[in-house]
CSV table of C-alpha atoms in Angstrom, one decimal:
chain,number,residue,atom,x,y,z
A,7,UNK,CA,-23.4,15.0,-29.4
A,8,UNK,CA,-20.4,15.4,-27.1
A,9,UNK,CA,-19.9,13.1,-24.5
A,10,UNK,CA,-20.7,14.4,-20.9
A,11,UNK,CA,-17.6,15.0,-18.8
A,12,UNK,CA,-17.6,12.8,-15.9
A,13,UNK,CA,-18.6,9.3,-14.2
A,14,UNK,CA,-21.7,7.8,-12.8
A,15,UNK,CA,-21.0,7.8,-9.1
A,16,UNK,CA,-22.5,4.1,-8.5
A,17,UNK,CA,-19.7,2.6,-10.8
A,18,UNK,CA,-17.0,3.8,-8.0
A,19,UNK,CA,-19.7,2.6,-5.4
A,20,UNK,CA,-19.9,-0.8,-6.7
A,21,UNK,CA,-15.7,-1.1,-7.1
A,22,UNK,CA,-15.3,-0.4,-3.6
A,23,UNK,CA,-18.4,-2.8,-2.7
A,24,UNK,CA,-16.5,-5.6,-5.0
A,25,UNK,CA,-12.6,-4.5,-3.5
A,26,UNK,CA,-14.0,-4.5,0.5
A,27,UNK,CA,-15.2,-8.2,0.0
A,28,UNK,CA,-11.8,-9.3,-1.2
A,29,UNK,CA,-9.6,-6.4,0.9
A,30,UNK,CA,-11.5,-8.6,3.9
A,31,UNK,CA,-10.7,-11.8,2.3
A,32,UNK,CA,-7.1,-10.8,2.5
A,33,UNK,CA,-7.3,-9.3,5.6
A,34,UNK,CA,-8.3,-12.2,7.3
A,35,UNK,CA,-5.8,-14.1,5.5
A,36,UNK,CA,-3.2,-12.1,6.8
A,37,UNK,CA,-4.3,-12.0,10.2
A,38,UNK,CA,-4.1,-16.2,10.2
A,39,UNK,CA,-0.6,-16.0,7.9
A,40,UNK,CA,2.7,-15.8,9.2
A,41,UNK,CA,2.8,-11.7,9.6
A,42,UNK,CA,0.6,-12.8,13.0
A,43,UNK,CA,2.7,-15.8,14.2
A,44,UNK,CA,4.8,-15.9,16.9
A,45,UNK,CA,7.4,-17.9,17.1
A,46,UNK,CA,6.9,-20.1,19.8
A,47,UNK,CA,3.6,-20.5,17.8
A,48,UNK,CA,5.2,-23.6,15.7
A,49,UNK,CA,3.3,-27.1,15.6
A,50,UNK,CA,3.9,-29.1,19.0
A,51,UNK,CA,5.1,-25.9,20.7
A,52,UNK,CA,2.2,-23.9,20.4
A,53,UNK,CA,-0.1,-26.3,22.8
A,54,UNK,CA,2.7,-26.6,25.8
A,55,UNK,CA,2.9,-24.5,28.8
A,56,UNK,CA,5.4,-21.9,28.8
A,57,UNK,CA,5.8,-21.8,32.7
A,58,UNK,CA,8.4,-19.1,34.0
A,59,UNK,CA,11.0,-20.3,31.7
A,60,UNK,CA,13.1,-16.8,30.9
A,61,UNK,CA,14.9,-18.1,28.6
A,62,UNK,CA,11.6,-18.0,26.2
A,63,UNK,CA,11.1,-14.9,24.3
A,64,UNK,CA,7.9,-13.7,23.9
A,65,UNK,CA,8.7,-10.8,21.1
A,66,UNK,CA,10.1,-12.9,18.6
A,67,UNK,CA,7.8,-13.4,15.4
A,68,UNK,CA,7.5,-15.6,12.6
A,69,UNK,CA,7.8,-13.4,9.7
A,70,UNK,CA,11.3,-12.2,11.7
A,71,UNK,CA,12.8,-15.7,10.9
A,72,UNK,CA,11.0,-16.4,7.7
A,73,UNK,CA,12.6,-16.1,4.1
A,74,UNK,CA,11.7,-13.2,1.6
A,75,UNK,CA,10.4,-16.4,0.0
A,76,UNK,CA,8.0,-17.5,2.9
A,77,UNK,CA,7.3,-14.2,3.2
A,78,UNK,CA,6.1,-13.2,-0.5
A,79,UNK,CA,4.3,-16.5,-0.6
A,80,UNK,CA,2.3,-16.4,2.2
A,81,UNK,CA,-1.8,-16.5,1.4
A,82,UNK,CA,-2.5,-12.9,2.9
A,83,UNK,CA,0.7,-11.6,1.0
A,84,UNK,CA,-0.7,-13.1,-2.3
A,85,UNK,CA,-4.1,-12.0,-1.9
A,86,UNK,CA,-3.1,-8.0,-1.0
A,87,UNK,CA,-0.9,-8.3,-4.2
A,88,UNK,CA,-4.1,-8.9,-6.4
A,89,UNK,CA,-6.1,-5.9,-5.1
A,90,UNK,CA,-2.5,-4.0,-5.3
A,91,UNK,CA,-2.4,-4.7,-8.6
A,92,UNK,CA,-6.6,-4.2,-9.3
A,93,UNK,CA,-5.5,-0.7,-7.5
A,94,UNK,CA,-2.9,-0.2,-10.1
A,95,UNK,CA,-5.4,-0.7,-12.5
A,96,UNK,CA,-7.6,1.6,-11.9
A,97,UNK,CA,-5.3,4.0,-11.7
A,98,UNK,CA,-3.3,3.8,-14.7
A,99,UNK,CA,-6.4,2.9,-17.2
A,100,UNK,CA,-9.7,3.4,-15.1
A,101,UNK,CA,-11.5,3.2,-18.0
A,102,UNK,CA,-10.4,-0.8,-18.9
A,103,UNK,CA,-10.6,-2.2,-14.7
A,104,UNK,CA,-12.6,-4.6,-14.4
A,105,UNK,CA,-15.3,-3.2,-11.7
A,106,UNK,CA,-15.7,-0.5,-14.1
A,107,UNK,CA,-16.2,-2.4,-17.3
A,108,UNK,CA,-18.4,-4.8,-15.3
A,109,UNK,CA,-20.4,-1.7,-14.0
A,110,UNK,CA,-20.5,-0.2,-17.8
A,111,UNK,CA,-21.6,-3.2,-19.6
A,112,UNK,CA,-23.8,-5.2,-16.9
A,113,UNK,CA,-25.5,-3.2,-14.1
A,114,UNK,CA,-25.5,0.6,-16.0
A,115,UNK,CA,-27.9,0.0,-19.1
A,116,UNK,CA,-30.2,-1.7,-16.6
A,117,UNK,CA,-30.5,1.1,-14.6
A,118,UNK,CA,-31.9,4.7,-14.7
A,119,UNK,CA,-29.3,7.4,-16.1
A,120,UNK,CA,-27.6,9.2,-13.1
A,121,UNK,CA,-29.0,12.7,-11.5
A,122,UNK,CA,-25.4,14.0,-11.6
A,123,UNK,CA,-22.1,13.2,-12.7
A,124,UNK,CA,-19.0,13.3,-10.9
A,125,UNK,CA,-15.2,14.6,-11.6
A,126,UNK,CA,-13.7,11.1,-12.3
A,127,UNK,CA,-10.2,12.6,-10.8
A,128,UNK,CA,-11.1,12.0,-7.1
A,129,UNK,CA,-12.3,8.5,-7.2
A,130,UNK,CA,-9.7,7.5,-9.3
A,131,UNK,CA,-7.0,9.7,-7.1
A,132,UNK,CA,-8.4,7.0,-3.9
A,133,UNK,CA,-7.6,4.0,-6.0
A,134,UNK,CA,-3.6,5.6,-6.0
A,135,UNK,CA,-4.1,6.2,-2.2
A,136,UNK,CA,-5.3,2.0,-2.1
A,137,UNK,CA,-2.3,1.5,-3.9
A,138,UNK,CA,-0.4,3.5,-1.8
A,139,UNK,CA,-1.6,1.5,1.6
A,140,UNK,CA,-1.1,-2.1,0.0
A,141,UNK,CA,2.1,-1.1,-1.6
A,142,UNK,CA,3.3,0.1,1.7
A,143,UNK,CA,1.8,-2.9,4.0
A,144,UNK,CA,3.5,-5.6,1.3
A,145,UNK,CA,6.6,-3.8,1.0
A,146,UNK,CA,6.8,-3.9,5.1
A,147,UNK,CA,5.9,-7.2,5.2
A,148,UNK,CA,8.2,-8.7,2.8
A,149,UNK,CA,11.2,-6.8,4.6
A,150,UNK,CA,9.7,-8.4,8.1
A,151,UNK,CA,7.9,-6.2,9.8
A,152,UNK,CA,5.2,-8.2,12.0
A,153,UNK,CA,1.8,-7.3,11.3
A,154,UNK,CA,2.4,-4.8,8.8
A,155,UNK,CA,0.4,-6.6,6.3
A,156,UNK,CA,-3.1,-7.0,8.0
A,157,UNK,CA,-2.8,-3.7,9.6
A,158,UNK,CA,-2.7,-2.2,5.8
A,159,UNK,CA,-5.1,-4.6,4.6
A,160,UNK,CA,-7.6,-3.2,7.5
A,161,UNK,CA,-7.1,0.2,6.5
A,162,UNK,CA,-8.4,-0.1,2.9
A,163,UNK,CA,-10.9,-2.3,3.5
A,164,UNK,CA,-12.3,0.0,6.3
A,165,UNK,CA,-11.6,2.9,3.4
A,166,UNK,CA,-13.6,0.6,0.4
A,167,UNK,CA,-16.1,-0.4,3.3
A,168,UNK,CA,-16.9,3.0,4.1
A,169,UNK,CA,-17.0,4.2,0.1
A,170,UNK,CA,-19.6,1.1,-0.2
A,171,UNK,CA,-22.1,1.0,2.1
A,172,UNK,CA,-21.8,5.0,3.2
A,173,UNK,CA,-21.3,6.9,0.1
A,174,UNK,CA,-18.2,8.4,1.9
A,175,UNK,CA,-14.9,7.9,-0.2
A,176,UNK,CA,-11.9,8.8,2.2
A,177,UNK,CA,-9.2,9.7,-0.9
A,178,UNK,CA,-12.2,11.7,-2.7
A,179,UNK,CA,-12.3,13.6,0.3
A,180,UNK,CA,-8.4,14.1,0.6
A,181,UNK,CA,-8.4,14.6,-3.4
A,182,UNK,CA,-11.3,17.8,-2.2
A,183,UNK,CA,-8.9,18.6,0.5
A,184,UNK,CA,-5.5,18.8,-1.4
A,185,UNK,CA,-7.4,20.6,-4.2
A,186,UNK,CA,-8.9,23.1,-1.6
A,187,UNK,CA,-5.2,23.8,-0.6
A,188,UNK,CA,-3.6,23.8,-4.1
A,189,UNK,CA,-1.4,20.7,-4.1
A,190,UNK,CA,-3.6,19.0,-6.8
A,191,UNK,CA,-5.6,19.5,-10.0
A,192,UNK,CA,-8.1,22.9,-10.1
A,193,UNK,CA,-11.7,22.4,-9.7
A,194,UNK,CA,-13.6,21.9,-13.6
């Protein structure tokens, strides 16, 4: 018997349930790292009245002054990397990550076999457009671009967030979209 051509739509489901938890773990960790700090915002400093000094500059930022080093081992920076690099994953072999192995061996045989399958190219064409976002946000914010990093982080966690609770995967939907206009793959 031939193996059926496509995926169980709650193995995507639970990836992007697994990858919001940590994209907001690392979101938060940005957010508190140094992408957010101001400079002023240093120890002692950062609890003394400003007053109407001039002199002080207000648009100066942490990340500005910091080393690539500082910058590439800061907690948020870290923490992106790992679901960069899960995002990598699951687009180069989708069929070895590890949300999808943990879906096919743990949760699947316990459950009732799917009413329809799915094209696997769109869910695995959003992990490419995760790894496109990280990529970008940890590329920006090793170069020194203030608040790069959460901002990135935000948008694919409210992308997995979305996928995981609504059912609504953004890069399927731009996968449907492209393939509507003839940039990517025809319909099967």
């Amino acid at each position: 018997m031939a193996e059926p051509r496509g995926i169980d739509p709650r193995g995507p489901r639970l990836a992007a349930s697994i990858t919001s938890v940590l994209l907001l773990v690392a979101t938060l960790l940005a957010l508190v790292g140094i992408s957010t700090q101001g400079s002023a915002s240093f120890g002692w400093f950062a609890y003394q009245p400003m007053g109407d000094f001039a002199f002080v500059s207000r648009s100066a930022w942490a990340i500005e002054m910091a080393s690539v080093g500082a910058r590439v081992l800061d907690l948020g920076f870290l923490a992106v990397l790992v679901i960069a690099l899960l995002f990598l994953w699951g687009v180069v072999s989708p069929r070895t990550a590890p949300w999808g192995v943990l879906y096919r061996r743990a949760i699947q045989p316990r459950l009732t076999p799917p009413a329809d399958l799915e094209d696997p190219r769109p869910p695995r064409f959003a992990q490419g457009v995760g790894l496109f976002v990280t990529t970008v946000g940890l590329v920006l914010h090793a170069v020194g671009i203030p608040l790069a990093l959460p901002i990135a982080a935000a948008l694919a966690f409210m992308a997995a967030f979305l996928n995981a609770v609504f059912g609504l995967c953004l890069g399927c939907q731009l996968w449907l979209l492209l393939q509507r206009i003839g940039l990517v793959g025809r319909a099967g």
